[in-house]
PDB file of C-alpha atoms in Angstrom:
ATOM      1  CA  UNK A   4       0.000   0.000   0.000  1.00  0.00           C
ATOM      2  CA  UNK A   5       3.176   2.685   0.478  1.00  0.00           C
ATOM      3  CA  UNK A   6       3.968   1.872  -2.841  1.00  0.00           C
ATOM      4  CA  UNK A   7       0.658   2.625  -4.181  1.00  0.00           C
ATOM      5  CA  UNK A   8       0.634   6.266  -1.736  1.00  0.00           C
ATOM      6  CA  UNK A   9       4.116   6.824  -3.413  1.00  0.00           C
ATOM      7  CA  UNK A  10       2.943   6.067  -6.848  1.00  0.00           C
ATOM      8  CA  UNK A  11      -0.027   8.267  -6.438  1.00  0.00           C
ATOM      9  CA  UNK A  12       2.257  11.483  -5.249  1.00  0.00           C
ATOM     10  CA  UNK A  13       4.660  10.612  -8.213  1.00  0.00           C
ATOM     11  CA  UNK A  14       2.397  10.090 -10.980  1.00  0.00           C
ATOM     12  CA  UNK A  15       3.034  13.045 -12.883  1.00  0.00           C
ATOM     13  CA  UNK A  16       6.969  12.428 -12.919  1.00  0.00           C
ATOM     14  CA  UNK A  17       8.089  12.194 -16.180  1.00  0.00           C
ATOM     15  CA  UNK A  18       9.761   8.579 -15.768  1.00  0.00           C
ATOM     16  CA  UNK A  19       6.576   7.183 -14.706  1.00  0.00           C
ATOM     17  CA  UNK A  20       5.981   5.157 -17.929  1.00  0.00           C
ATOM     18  CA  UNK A  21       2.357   4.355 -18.881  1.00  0.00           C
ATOM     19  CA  UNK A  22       2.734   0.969 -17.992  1.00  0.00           C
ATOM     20  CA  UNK A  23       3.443   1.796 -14.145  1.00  0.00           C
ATOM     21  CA  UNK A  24       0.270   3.674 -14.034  1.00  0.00           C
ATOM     22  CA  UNK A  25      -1.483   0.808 -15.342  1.00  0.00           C
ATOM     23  CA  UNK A  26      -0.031  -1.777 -12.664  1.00  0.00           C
ATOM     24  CA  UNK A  27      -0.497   1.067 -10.523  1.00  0.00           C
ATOM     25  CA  UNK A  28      -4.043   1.290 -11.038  1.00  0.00           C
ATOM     26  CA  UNK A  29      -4.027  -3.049 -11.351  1.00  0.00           C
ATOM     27  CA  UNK A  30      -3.116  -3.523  -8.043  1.00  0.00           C
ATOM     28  CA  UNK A  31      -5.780  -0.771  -6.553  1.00  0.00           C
ATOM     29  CA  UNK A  32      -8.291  -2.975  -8.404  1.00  0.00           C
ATOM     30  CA  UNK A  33      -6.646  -6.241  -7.094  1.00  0.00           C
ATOM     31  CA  UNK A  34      -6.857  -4.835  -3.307  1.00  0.00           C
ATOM     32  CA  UNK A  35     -10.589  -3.865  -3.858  1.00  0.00           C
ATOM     33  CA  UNK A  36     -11.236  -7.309  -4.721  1.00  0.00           C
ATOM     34  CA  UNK A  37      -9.267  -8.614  -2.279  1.00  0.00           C
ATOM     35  CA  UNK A  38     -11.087  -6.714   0.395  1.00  0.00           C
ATOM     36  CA  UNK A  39     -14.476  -6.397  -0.647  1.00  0.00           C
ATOM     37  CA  UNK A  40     -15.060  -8.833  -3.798  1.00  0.00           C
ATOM     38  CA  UNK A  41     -13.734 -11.958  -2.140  1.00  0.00           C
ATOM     39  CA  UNK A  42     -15.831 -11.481   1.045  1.00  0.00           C
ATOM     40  CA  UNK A  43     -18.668 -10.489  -1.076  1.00  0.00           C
ATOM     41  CA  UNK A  44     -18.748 -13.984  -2.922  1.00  0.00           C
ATOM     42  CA  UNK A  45     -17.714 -16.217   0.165  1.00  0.00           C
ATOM     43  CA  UNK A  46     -20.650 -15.095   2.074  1.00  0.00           C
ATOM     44  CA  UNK A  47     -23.331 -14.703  -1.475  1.00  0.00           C
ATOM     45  CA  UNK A  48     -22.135 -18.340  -1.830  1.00  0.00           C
ATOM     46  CA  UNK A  49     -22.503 -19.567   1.870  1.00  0.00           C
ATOM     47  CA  UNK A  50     -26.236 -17.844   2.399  1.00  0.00           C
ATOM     48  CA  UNK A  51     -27.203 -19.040  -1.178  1.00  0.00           C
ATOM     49  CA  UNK A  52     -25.773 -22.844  -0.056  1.00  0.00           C
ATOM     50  CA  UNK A  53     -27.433 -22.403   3.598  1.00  0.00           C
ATOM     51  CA  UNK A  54     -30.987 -21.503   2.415  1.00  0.00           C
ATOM     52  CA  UNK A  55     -30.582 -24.432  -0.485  1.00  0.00           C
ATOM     53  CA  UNK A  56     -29.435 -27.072   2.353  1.00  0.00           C
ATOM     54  CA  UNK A  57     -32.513 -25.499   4.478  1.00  0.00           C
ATOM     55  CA  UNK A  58     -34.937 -25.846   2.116  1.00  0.00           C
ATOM     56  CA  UNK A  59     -33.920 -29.632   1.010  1.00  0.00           C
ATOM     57  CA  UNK A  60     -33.960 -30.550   4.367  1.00  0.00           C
ATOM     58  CA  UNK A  61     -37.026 -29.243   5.346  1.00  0.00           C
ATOM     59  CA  UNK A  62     -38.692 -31.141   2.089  1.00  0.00           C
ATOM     60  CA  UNK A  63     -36.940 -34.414   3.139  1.00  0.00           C
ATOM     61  CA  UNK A  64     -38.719 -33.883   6.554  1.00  0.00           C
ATOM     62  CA  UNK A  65     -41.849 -33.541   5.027  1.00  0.00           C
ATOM     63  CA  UNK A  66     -41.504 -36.801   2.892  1.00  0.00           C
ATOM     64  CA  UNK A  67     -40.055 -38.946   6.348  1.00  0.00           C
ATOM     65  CA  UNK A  68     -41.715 -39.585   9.773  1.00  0.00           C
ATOM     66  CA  UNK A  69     -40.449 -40.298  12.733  1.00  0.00           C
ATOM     67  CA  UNK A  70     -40.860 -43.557  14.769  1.00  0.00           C
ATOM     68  CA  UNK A  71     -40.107 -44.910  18.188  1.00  0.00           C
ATOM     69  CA  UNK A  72     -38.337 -48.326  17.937  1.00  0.00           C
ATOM     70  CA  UNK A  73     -36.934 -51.106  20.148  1.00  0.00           C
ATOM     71  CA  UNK A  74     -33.214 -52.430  19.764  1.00  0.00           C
ATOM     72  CA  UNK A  75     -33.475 -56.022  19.353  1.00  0.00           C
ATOM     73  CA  UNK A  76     -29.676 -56.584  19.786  1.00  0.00           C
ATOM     74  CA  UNK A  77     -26.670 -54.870  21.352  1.00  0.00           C
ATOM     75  CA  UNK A  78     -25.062 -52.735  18.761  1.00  0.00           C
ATOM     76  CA  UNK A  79     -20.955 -53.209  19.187  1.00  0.00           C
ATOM     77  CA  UNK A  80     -18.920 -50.803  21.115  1.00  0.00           C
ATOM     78  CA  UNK A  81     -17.244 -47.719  19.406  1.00  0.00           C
ATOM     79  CA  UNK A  82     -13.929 -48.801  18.159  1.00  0.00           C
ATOM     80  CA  UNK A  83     -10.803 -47.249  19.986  1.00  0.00           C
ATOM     81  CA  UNK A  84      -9.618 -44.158  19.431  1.00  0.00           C
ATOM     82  CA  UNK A  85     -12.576 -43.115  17.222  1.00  0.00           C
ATOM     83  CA  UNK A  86     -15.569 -40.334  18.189  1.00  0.00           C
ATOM     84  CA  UNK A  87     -18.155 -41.949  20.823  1.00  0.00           C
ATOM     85  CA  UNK A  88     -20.826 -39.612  19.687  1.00  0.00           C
ATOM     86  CA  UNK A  89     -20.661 -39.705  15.650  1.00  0.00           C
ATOM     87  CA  UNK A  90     -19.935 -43.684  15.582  1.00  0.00           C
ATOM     88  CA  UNK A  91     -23.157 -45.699  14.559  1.00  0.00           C
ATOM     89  CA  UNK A  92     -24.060 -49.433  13.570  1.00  0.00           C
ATOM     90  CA  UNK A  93     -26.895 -50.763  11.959  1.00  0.00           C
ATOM     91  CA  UNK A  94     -28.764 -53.523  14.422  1.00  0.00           C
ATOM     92  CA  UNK A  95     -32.179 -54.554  14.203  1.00  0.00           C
ATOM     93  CA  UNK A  96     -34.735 -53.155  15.507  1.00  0.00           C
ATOM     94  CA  UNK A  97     -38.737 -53.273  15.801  1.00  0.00           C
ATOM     95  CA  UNK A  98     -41.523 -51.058  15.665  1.00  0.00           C
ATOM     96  CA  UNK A  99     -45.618 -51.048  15.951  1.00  0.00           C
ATOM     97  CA  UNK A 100     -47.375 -48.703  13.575  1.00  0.00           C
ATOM     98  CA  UNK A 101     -50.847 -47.236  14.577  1.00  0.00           C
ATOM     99  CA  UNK A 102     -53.061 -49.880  13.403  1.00  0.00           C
ATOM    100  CA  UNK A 103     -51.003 -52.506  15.315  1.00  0.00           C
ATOM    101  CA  UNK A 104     -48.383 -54.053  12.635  1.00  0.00           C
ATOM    102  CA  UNK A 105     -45.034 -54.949  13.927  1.00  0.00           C
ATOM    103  CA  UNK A 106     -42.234 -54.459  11.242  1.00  0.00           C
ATOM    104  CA  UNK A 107     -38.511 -55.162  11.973  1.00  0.00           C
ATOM    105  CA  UNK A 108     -35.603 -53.940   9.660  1.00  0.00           C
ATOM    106  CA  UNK A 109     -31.954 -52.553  10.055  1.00  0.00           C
ATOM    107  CA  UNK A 110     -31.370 -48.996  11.236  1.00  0.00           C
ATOM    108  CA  UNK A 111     -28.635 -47.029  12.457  1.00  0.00           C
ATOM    109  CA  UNK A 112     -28.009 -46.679  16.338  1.00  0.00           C
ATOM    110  CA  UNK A 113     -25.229 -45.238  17.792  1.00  0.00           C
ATOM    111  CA  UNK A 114     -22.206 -47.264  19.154  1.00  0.00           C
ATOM    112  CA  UNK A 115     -22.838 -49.402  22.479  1.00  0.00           C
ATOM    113  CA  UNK A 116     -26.445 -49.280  22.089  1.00  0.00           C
ATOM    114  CA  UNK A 117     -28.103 -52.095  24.372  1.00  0.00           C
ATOM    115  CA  UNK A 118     -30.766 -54.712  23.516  1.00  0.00           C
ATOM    116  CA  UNK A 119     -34.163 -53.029  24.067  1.00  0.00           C
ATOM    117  CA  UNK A 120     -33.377 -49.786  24.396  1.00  0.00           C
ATOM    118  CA  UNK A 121     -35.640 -47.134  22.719  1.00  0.00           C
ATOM    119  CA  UNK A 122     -34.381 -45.458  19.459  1.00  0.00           C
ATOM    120  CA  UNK A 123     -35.790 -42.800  16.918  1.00  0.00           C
ATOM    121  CA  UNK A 124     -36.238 -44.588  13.148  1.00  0.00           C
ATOM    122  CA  UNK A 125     -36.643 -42.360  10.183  1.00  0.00           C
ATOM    123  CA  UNK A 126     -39.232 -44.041   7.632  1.00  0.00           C
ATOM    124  CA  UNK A 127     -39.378 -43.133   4.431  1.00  0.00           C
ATOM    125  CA  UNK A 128     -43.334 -42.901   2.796  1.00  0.00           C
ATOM    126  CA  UNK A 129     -43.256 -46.423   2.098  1.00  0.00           C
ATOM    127  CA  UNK A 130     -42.661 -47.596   5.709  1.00  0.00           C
ATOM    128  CA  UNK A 131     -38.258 -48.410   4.624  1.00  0.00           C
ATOM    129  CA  UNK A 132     -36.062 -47.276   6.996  1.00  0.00           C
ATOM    130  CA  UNK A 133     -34.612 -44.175   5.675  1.00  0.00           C
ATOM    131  CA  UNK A 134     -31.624 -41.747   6.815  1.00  0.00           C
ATOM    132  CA  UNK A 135     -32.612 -39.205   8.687  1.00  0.00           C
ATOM    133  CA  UNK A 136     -33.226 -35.340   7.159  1.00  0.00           C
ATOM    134  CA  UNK A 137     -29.854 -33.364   7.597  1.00  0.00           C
ATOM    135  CA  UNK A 138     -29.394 -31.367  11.114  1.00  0.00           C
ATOM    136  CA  UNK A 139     -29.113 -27.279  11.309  1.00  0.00           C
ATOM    137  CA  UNK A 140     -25.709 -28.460  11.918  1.00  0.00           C
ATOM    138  CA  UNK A 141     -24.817 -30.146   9.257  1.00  0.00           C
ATOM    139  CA  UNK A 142     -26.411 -27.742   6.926  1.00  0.00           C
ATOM    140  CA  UNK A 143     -24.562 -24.982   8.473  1.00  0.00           C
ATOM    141  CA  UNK A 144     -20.821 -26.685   8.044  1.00  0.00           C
ATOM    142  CA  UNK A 145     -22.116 -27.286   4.408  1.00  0.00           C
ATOM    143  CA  UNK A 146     -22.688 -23.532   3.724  1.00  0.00           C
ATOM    144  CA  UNK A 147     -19.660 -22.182   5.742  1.00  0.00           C
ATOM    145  CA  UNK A 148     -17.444 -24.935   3.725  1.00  0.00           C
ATOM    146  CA  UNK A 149     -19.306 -23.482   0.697  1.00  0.00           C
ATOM    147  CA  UNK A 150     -18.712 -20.190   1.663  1.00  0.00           C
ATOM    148  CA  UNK A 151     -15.523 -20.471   2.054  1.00  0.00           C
ATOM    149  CA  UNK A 152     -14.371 -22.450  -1.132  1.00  0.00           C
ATOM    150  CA  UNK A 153     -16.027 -19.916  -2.947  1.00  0.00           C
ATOM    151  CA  UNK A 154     -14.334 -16.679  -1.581  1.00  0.00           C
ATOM    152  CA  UNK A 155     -11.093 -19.060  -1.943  1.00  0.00           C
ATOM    153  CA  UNK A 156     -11.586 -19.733  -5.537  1.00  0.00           C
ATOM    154  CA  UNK A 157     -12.428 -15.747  -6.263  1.00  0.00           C
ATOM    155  CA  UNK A 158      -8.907 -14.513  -4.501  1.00  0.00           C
ATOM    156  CA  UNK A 159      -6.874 -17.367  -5.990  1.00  0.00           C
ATOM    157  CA  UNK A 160      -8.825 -16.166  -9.442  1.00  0.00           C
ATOM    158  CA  UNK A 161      -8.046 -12.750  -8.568  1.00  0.00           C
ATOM    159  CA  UNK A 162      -4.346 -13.452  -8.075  1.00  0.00           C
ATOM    160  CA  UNK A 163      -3.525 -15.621 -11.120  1.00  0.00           C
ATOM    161  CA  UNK A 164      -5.438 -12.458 -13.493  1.00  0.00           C
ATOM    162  CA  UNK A 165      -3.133 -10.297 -11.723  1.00  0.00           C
ATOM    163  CA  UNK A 166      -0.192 -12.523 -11.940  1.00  0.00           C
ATOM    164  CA  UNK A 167      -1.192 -12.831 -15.684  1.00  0.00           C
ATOM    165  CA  UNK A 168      -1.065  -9.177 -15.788  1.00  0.00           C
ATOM    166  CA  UNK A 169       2.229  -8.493 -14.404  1.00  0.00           C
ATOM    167  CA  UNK A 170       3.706 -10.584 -16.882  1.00  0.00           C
ATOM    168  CA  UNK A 171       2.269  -8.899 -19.610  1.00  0.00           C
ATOM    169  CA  UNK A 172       3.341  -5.254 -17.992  1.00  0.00           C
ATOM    170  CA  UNK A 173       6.361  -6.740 -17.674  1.00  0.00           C
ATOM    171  CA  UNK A 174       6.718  -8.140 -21.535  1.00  0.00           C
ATOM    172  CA  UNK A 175       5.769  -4.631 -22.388  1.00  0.00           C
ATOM    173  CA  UNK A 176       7.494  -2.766 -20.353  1.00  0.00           C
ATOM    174  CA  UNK A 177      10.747  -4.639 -21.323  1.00  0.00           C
ATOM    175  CA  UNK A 178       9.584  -3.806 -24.911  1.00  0.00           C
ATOM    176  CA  UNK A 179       9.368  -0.253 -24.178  1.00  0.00           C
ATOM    177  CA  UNK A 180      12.854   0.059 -22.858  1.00  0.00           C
ATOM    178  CA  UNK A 181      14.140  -2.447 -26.360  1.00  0.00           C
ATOM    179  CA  UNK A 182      13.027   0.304 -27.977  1.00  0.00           C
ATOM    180  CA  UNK A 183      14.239   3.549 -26.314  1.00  0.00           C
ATOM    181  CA  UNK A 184      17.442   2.270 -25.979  1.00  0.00           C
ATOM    182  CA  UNK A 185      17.637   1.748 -29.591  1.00  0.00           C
ATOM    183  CA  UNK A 186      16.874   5.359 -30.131  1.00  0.00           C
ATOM    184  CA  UNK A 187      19.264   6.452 -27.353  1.00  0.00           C
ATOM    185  CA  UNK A 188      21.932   3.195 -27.448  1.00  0.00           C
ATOM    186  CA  UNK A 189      23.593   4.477 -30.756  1.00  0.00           C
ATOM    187  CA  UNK A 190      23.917   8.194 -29.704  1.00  0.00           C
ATOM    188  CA  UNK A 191      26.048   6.664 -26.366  1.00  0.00           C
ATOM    189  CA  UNK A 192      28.119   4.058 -28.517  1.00  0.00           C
ATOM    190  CA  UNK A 193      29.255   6.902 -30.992  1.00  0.00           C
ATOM    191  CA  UNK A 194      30.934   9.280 -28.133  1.00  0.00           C
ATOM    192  CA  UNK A 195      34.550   9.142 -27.750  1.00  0.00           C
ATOM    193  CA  UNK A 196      35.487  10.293 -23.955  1.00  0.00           C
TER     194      UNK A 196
END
């Protein structure tokens, strides 16, 4: 940014080629993207992936019911080292509907479950066993990692077009100088001190 305030006071010197007010002005667009374009799309992208997530799990909900079922084994113990509260197994387990029909089928418990204990089954319209609509939870990680791979892909975007641009200042500005020293380089080669 001091190099940009220093530009900016020296912009009218006559060695400031038009090629430094162009990377000059490049880079004041790059740091206005980088502050307020990157956020911009991170957080479009998040709310835009947070209301989608909502709204498909809210319609999964409406397509699912909930019942109360009965282990009818003990599901295994959480393995070693691994997360007590995100490990599940699938056990059997029964349930009675309203009019009095008992079904039995495979659902997911979590770890250490015992035989007859009381679980929550997700059914799908068809009486299945189905997985359960997504949490506000999980929908939330989903739109912040959203979020955030968006605003990641706009400043690595924004860097390679500016990267791509330096090059190009550079090509020309190398160009520029190929020429004026072939104007000037004779005139210096032909003096004898």
């Amino acid at each position: 940014m001091k190099g940009l305030l220093g530009w900016w006071r020296r912009r009218q010197n006559p060695l400031c080629r038009g090629s430094d007010r162009l990377e000059a002005w490049a880079a004041l667009l790059l740091a206005a993207v980088l502050l307020l374009g990157v956020p911009t799309v991170g957080i479009a992208a998040g709310l835009a992936s947070w209301d989608d997530g909502r709204a498909r799990a809210e319609a999964r909900a409406r397509t699912l019911h909930q019942v109360t079922a009965e282990t009818l084994h003990d599901a295994p113990p959480a393995v070693r080292g691994s997360d007590v509260s995100t490990s599940t197994h699938r056990i059997p387990v029964r349930w009675t509907d309203p009019d009095g029909t008992r079904h039995t089928d495979r659902a997911k418990v979590p770890a250490g479950t015992e035989q007859g204990t009381s679980v929550s089954v997700w059914l799908d319209h068809n009486g299945e066993v189905a997985q359960a609509p997504p949490t506000t939870d999980a929908v939330t990680l989903d739109a912040v990692s959203t979020g955030t791979g968006a605003a990641l892909g706009a400043a690595v975007s924004a860097l390679a077009l500016w990267w791509a641009h330096r090059r190009v200042s550079l090509r020309r500005r190398l160009a520029e100088w190929e020429r004026a020293w072939e104007q000037v380089g004779p005139e210096w080669g032909s003096q004898k001190s």
